[in-house]
CSV table of C-alpha atoms (C1' of nucleotides) in Angstrom, one decimal:
chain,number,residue,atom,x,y,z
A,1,UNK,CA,65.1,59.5,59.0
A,2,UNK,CA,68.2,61.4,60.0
A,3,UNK,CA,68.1,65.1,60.1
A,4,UNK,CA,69.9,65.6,56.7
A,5,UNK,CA,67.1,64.3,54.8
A,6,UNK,CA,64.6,67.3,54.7
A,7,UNK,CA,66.4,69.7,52.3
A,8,UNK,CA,67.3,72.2,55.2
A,9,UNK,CA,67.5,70.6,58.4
A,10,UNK,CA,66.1,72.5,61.7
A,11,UNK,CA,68.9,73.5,62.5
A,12,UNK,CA,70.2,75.5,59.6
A,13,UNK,CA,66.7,76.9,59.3
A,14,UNK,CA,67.7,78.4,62.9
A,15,UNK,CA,71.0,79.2,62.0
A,16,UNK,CA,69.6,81.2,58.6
A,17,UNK,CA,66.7,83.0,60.5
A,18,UNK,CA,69.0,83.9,63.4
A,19,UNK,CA,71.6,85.1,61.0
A,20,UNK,CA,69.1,88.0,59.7
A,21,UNK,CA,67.4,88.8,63.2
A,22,UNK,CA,70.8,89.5,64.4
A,23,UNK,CA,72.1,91.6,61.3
A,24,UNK,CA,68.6,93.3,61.4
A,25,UNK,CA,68.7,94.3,65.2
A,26,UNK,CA,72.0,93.0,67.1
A,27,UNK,CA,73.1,90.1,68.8
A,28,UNK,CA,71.8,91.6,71.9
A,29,UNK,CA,68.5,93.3,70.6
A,30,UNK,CA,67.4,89.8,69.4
A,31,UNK,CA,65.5,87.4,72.1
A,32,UNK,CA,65.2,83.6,71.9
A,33,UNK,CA,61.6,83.7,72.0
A,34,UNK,CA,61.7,86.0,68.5
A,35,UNK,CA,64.2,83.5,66.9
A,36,UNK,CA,62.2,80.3,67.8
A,37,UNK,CA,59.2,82.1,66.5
A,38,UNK,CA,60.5,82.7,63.3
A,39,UNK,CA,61.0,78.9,62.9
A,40,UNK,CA,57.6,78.0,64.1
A,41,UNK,CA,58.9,76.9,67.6
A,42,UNK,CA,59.2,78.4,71.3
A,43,UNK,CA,62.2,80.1,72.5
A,44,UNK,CA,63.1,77.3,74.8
A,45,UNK,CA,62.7,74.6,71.8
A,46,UNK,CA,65.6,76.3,70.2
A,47,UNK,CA,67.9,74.1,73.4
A,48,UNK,CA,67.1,70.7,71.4
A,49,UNK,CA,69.1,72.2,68.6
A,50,UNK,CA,71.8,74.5,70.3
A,51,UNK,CA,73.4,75.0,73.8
A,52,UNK,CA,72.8,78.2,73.7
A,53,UNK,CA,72.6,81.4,71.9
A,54,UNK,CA,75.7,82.4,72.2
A,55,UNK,CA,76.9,79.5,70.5
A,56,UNK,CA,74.4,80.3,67.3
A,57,UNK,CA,76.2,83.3,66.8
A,58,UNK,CA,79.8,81.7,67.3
A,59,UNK,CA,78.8,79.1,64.5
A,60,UNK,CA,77.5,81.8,62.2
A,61,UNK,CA,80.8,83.3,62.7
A,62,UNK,CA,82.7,80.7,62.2
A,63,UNK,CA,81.1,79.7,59.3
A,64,UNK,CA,81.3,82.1,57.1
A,65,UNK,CA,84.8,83.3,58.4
A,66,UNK,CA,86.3,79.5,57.4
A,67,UNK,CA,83.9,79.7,54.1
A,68,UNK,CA,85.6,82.7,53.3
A,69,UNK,CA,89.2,81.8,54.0
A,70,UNK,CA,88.7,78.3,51.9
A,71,UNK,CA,87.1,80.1,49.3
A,72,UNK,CA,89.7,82.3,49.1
A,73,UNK,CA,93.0,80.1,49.2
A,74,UNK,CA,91.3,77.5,46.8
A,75,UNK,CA,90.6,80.7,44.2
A,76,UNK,CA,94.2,81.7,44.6
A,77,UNK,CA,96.0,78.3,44.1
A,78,UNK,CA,93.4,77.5,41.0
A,79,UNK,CA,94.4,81.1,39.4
A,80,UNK,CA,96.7,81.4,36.5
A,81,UNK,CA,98.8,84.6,38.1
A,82,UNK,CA,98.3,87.3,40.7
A,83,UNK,CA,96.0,89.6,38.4
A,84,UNK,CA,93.6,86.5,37.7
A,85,UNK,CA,93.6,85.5,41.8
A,86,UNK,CA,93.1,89.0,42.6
A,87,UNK,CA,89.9,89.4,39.9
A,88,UNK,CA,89.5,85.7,41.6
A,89,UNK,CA,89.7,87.1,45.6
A,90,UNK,CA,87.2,90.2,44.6
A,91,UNK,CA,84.6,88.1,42.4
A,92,UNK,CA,84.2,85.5,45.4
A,93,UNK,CA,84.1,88.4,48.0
A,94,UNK,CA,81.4,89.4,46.0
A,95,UNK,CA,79.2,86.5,45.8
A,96,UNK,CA,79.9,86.4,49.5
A,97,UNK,CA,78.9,90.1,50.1
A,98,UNK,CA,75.7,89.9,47.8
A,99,UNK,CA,74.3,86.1,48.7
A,100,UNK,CA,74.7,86.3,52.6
A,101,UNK,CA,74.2,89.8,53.7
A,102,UNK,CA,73.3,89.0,57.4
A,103,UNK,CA,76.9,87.2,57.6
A,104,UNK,CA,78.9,89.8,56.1
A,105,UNK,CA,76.9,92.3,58.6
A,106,UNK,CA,77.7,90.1,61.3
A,107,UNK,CA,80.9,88.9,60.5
A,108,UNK,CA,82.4,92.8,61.6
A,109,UNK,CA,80.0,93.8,64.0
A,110,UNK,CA,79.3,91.6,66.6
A,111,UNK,CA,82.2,89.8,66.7
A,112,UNK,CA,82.9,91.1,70.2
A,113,UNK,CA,79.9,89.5,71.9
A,114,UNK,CA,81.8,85.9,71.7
A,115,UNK,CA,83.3,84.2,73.7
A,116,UNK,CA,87.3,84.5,74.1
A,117,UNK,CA,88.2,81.3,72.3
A,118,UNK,CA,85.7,81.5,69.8
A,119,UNK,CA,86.5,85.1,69.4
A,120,UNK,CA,90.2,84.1,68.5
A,121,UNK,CA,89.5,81.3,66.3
A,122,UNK,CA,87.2,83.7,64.4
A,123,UNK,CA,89.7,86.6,64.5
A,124,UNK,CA,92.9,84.0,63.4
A,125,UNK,CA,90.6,82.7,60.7
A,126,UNK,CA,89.3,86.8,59.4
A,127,UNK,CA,93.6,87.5,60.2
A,128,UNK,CA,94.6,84.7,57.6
A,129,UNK,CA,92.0,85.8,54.9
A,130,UNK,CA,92.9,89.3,55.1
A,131,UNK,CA,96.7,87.9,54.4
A,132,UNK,CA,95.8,86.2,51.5
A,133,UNK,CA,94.4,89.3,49.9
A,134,UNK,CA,98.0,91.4,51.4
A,135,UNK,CA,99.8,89.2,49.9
A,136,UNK,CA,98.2,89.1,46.2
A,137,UNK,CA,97.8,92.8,46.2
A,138,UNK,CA,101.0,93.4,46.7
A,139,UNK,CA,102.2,91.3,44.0
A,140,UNK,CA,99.6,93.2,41.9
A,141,UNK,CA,101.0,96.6,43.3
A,142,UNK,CA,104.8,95.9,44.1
A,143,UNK,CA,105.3,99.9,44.4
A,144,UNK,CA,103.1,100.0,47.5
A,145,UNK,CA,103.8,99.5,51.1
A,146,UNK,CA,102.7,96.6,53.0
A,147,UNK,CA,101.0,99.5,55.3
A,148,UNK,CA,99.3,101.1,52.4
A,149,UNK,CA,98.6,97.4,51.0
A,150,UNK,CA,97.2,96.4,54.2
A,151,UNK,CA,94.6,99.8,54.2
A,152,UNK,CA,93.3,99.6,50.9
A,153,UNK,CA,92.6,96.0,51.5
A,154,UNK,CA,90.6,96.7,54.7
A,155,UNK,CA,89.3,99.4,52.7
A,156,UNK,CA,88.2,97.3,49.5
A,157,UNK,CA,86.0,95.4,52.4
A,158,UNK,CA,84.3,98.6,53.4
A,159,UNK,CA,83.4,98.7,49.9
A,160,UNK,CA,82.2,95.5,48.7
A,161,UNK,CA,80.6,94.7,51.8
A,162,UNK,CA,78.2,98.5,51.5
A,163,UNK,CA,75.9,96.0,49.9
A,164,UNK,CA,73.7,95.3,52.3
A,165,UNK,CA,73.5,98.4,53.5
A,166,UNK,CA,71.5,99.5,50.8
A,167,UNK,CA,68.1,97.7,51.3
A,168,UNK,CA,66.6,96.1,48.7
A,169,UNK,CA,65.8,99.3,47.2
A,170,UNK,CA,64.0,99.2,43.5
A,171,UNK,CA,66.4,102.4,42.5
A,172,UNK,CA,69.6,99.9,43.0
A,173,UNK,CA,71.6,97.8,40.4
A,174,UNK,CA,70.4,94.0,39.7
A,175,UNK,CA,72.5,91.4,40.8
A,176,UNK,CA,74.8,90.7,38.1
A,177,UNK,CA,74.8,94.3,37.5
A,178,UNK,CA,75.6,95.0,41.0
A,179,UNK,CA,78.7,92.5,41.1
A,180,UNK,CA,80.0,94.1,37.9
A,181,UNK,CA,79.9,97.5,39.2
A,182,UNK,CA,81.7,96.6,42.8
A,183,UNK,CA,84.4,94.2,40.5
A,184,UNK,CA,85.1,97.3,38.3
A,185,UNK,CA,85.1,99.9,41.6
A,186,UNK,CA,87.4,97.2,43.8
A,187,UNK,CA,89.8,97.2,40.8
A,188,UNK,CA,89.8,101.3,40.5
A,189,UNK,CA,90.2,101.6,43.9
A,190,UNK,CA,93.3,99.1,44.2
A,191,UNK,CA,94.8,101.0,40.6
A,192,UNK,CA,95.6,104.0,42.9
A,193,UNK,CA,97.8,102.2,44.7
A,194,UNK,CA,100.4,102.1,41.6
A,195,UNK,CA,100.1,106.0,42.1
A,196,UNK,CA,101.1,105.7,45.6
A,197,UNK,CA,104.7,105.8,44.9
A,198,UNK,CA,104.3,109.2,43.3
A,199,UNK,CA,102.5,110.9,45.7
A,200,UNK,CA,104.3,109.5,48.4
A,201,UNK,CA,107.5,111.5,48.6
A,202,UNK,CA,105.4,114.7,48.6
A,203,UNK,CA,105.2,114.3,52.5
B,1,UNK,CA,80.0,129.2,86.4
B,2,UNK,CA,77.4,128.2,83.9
B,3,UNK,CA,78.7,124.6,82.1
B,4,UNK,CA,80.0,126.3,79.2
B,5,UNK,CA,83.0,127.7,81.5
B,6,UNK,CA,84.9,124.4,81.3
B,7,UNK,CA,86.5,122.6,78.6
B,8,UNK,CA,84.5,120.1,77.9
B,9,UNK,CA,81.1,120.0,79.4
B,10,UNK,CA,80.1,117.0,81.8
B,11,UNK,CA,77.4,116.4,79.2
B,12,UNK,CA,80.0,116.4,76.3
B,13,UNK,CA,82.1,114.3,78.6
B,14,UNK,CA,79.5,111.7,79.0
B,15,UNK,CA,78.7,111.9,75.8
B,16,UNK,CA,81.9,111.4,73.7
B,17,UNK,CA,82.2,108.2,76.6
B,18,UNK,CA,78.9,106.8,76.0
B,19,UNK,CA,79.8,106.9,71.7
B,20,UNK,CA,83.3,105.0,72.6
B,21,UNK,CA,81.3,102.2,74.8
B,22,UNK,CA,78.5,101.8,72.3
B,23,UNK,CA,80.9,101.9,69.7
B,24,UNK,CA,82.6,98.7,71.4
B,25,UNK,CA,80.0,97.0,72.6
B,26,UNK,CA,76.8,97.8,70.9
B,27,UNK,CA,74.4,100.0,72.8
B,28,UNK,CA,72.4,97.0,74.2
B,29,UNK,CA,75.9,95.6,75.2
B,30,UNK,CA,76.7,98.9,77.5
B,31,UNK,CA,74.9,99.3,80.5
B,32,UNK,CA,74.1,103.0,82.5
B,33,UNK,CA,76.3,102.0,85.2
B,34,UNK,CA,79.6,101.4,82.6
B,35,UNK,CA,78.7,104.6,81.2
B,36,UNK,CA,79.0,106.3,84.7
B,37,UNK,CA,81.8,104.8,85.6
B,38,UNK,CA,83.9,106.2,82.5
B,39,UNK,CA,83.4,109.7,83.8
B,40,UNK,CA,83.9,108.5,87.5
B,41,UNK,CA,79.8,108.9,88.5
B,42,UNK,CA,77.6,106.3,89.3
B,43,UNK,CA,75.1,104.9,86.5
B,44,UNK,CA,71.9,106.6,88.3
B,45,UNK,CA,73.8,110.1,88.2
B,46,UNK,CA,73.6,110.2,84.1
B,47,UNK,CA,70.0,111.3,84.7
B,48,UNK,CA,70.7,114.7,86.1
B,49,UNK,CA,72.2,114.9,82.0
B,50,UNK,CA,70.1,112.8,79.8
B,51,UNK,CA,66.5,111.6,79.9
B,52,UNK,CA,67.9,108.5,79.4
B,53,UNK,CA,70.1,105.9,77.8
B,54,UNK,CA,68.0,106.6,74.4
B,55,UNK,CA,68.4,110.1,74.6
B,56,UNK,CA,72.2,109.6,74.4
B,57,UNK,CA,72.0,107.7,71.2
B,58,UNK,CA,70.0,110.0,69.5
B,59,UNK,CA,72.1,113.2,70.7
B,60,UNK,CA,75.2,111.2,69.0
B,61,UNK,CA,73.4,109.8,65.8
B,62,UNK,CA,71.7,112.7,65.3
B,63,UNK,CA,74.4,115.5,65.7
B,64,UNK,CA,77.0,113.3,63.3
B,65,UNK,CA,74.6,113.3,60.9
B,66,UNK,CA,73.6,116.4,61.1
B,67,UNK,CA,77.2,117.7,61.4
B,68,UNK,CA,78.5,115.5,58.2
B,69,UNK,CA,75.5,117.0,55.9
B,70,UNK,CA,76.5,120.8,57.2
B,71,UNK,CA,79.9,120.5,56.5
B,72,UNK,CA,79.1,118.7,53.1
B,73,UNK,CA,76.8,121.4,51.8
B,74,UNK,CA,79.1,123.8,53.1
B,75,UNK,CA,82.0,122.4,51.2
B,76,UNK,CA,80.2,121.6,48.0
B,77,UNK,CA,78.6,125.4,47.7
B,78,UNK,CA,82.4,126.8,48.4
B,79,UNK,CA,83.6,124.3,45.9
B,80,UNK,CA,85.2,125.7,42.6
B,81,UNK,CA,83.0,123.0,40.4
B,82,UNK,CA,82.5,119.6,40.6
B,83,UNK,CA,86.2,118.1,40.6
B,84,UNK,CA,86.7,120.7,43.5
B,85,UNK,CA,83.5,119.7,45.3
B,86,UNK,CA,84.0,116.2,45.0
B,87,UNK,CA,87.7,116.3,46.4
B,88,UNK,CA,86.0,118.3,49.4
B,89,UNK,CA,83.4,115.9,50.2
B,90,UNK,CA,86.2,113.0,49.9
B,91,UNK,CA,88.4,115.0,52.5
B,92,UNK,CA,85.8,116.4,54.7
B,93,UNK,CA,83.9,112.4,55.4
B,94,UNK,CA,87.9,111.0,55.7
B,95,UNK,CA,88.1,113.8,58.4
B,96,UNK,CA,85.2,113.0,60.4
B,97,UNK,CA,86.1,108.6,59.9
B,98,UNK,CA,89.5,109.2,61.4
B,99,UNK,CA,88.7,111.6,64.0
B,100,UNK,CA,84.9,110.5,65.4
B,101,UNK,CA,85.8,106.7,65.0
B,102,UNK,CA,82.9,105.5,67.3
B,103,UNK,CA,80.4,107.8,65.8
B,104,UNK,CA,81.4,106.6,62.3
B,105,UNK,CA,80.2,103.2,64.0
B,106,UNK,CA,77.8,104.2,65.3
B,107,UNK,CA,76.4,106.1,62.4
B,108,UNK,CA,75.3,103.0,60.3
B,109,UNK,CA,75.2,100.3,63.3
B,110,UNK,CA,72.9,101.8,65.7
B,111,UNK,CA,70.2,103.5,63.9
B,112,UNK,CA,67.6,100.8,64.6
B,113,UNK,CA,67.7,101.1,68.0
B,114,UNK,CA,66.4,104.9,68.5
B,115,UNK,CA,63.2,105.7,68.8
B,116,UNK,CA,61.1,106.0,65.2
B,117,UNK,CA,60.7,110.3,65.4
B,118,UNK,CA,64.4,110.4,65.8
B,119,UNK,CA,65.6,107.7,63.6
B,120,UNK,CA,63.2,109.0,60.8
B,121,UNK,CA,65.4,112.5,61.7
B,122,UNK,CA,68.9,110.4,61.0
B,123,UNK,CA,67.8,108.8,58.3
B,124,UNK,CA,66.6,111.8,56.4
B,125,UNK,CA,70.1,113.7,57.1
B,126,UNK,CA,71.7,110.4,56.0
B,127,UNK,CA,69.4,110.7,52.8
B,128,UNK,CA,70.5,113.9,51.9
B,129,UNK,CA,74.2,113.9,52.8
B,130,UNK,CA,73.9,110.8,50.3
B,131,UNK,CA,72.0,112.9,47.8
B,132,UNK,CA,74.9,115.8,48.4
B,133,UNK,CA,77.6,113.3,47.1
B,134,UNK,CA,75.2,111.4,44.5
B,135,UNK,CA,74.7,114.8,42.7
B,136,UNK,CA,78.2,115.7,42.9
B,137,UNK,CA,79.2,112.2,41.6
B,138,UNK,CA,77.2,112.7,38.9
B,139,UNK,CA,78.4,115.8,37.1
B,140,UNK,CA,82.0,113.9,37.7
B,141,UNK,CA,81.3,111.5,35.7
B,142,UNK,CA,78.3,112.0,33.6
B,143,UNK,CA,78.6,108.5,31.7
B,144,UNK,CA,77.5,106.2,34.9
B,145,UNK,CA,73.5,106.2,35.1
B,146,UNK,CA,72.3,107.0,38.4
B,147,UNK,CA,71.8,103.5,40.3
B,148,UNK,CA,75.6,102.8,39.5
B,149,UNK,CA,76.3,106.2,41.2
B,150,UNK,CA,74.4,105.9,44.0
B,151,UNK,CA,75.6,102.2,44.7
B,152,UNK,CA,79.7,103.3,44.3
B,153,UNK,CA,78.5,106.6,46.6
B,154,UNK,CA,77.8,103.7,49.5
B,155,UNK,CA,80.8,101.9,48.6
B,156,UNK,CA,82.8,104.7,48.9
B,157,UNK,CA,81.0,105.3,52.2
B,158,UNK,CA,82.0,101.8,53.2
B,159,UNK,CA,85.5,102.0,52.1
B,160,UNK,CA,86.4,105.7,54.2
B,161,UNK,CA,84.7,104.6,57.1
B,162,UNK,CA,86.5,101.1,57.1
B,163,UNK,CA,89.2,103.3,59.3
B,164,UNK,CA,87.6,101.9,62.1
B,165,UNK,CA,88.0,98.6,61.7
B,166,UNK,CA,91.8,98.9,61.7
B,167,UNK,CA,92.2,99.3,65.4
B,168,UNK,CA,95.6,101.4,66.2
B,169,UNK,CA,97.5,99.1,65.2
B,170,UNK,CA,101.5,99.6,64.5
B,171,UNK,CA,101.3,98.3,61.3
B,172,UNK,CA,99.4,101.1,59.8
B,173,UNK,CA,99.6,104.1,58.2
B,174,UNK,CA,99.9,107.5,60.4
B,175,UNK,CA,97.3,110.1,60.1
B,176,UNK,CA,98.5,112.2,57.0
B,177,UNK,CA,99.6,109.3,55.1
B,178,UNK,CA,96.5,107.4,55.7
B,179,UNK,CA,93.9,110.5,55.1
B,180,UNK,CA,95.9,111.1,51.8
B,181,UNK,CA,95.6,106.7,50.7
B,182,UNK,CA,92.1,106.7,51.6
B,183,UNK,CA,91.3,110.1,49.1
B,184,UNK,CA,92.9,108.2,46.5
B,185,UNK,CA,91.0,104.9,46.7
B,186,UNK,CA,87.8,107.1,46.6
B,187,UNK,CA,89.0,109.0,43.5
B,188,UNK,CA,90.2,105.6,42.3
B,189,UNK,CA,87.2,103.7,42.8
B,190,UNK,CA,84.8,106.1,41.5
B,191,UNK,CA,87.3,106.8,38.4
B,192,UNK,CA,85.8,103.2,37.4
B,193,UNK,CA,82.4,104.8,36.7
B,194,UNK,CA,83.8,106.3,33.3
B,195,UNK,CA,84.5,103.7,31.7
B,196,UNK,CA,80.9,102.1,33.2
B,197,UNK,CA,79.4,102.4,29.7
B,198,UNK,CA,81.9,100.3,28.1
B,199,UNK,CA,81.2,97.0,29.2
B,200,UNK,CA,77.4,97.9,30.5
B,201,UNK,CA,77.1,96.6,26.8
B,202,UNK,CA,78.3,93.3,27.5
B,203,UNK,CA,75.0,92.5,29.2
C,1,DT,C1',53.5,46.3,71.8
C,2,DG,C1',55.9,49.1,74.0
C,3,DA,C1',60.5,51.3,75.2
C,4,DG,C1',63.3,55.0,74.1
C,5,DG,C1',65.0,58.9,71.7
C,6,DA,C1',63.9,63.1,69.3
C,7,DT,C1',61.5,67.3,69.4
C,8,DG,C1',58.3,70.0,71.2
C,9,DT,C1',55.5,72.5,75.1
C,10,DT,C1',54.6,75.6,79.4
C,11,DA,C1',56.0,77.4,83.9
C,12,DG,C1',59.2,79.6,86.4
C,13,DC,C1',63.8,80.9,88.3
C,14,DG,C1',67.6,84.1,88.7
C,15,DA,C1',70.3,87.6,87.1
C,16,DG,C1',70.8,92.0,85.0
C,17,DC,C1',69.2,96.3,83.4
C,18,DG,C1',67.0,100.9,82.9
C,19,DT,C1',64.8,103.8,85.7
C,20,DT,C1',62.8,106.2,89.9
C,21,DA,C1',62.8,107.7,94.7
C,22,DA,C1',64.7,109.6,98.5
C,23,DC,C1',68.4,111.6,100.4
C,24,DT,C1',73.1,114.4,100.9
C,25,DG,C1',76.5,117.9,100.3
C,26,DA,C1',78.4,121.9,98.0
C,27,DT,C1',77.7,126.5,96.0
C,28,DG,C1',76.0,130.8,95.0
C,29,DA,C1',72.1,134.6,95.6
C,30,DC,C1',69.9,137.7,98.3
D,1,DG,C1',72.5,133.2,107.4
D,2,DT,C1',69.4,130.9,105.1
D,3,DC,C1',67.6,128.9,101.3
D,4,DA,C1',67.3,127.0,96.5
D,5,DT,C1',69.6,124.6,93.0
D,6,DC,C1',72.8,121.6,91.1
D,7,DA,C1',75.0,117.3,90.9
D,8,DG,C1',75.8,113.5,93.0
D,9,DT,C1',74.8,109.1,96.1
D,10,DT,C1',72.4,104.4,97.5
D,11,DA,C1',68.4,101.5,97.6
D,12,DA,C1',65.1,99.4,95.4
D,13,DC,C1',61.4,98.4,91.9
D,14,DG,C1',59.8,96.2,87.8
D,15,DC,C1',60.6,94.2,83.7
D,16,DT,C1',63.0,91.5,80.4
D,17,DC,C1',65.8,87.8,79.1
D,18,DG,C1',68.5,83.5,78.9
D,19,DC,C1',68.0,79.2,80.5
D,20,DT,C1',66.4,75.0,83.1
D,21,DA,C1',62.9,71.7,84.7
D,22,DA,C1',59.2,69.0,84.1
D,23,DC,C1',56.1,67.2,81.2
D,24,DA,C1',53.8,65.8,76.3
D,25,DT,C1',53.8,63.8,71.8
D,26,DC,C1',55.3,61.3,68.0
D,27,DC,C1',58.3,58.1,65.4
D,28,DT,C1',61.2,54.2,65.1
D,29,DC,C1',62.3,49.6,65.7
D,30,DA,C1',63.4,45.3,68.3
DNA sequence: TGAGGATGTTAGCGAGCGTTAACTGATGAC
DNA sequence: GTCATCAGTTAACGCTCGCTAACATCCTCA
């Protein structure tokens, strides 16, 4: 029996429990010893499965930063115009954002505990999704800079990504609820760019 | 010559150094000695400021907290009504993103690594900072029940303090320009609340 | 049957880190 | 002039942590 029989192999139950240690405490505030024990193993067990730890966190990182990127590029070739890729872009951010909080978290915050060529493969891979978004957004919005483009779109990150900051809490939105509410606030927040123009030559 | 005499005090020195590092690197990624060596004393030497590494984490978290919810409350009581109060909120937390960068970052990255008196301190000015803007939010835009409010209140959290994220680069908009984008994305994004009750139906 | 690979275990090494101890020089008070 | 205090130094301790070594167990298959 090959390891891709069982339903989740070893090593992505690894990969999925070191995911939320590391969201939940940082890359650094996270021992071996704590992730083997949430798979049912020793710290040095994990060594079968990976070279090391900093290479859990590169793959994590990778991951979802390629995930991300192919999502994206395949929504915007399959949509009908740059108003449906855009609602495209956001709803796939979403799903993203709301089904793998730990790699969101991670994705921006510990990036900088990789190594240097994993740390640019990551950062070419984050560089070319962010374009994708420039680039429909300002087809969207053609009276907007690129600079102001560029800001709104880290921006609308910021925003759909506040989801896992807000724990599990019972006074929160349901999930499709949720998504709906950060579609309709991504979109309000990208409307004031048509605005921009206006308010622009006041400086 | 009490410490008060110069400038900036060594502790404020040390201080406003040991939120840049931590900011980088994570606090568990910074180490005493890097800390001293930014303000040109060896690691040991911190200790004739600080009880210890801790104590400079909570000194940062807790006075950004603690400064964000004065200045809100301040704002919101010298606020005409709630338009008024809302654009003040927007402008004063744009303020602090763009000016205290690292303690932005710190702010919502680090909290889990004081000890629990102080972070149960942060978290309650965190909690009422939030209720500050949820209550203003509210009288905005009176249609949106209050779980939609208090999610788009933390995605307008995450979309102001995404500032961070955009290191300096070039490409971006200066100061002014970018303080002014950033209050319309919040305005815009929450604008989307209004019509909330439309398609709420629709479920 | 029994050899070999896959997947664990425990013991322990070596490095790094926060912290303390002991000491030193400068400065200001009386 | 002496003495206390402040603000720094270096040395070193003790602990934690990532990782390796050596050994155990089970499963597969010729």
């Amino acid at each position: 029996m090959n390891s891709t029989n069982t339903a989740v192999s070893r090593r992505d139950q690894i990969l999925r429990e070191a995911a939320r240690l590391f969201a939940e405490r940082g890359f650094h505030g996270v021992g071996v010893d704590e992730i083997g024990a949430a798979v049912g193993i020793s710290g040095p067990g994990l060594y079968r499965h990976f070279a090391g730890k900093d290479a859990m966190l590169a793959e994590l990182l990778v991951g979802i930063s390629g995930r991300l990127l192919t999502a994206g590029k395949r929504r915007v070739a399959e949509a009908s115009g740059p108003e449906a890729a855009l609602d495209a872009l956001i709803r796939g951010h979403i799903d993203f954002a709301i089904d793998d909080r730990p790699l969101i978290t991670l994705h921006d915050r510990e990036l900088d505990r990789l190594r240097e060529s994993d740390r640019k493969l990551v950062r070419q891979l984050q560089r070319q999704y962010v374009e994708e978004w420039v680039a429909v957004v300002g087809r969207v919005h053609p009276g907007a800079t690129e600079r102001e483009v560029r800001a709104a779109v880290h921006g609308v990150f910021g925003l759909l990504n506040s989801t896992p900051h807000l724990g599990a809490q019972s006074s929160l939105p349901g999930r499709a609820e949720m998504s709906e509410l950060l579609r309709r606030l991504a979109l309000g927040a990208l409307g004031a760019l048509d605005s921009a123009a206006d308010w622009r030559v006041t400086y």
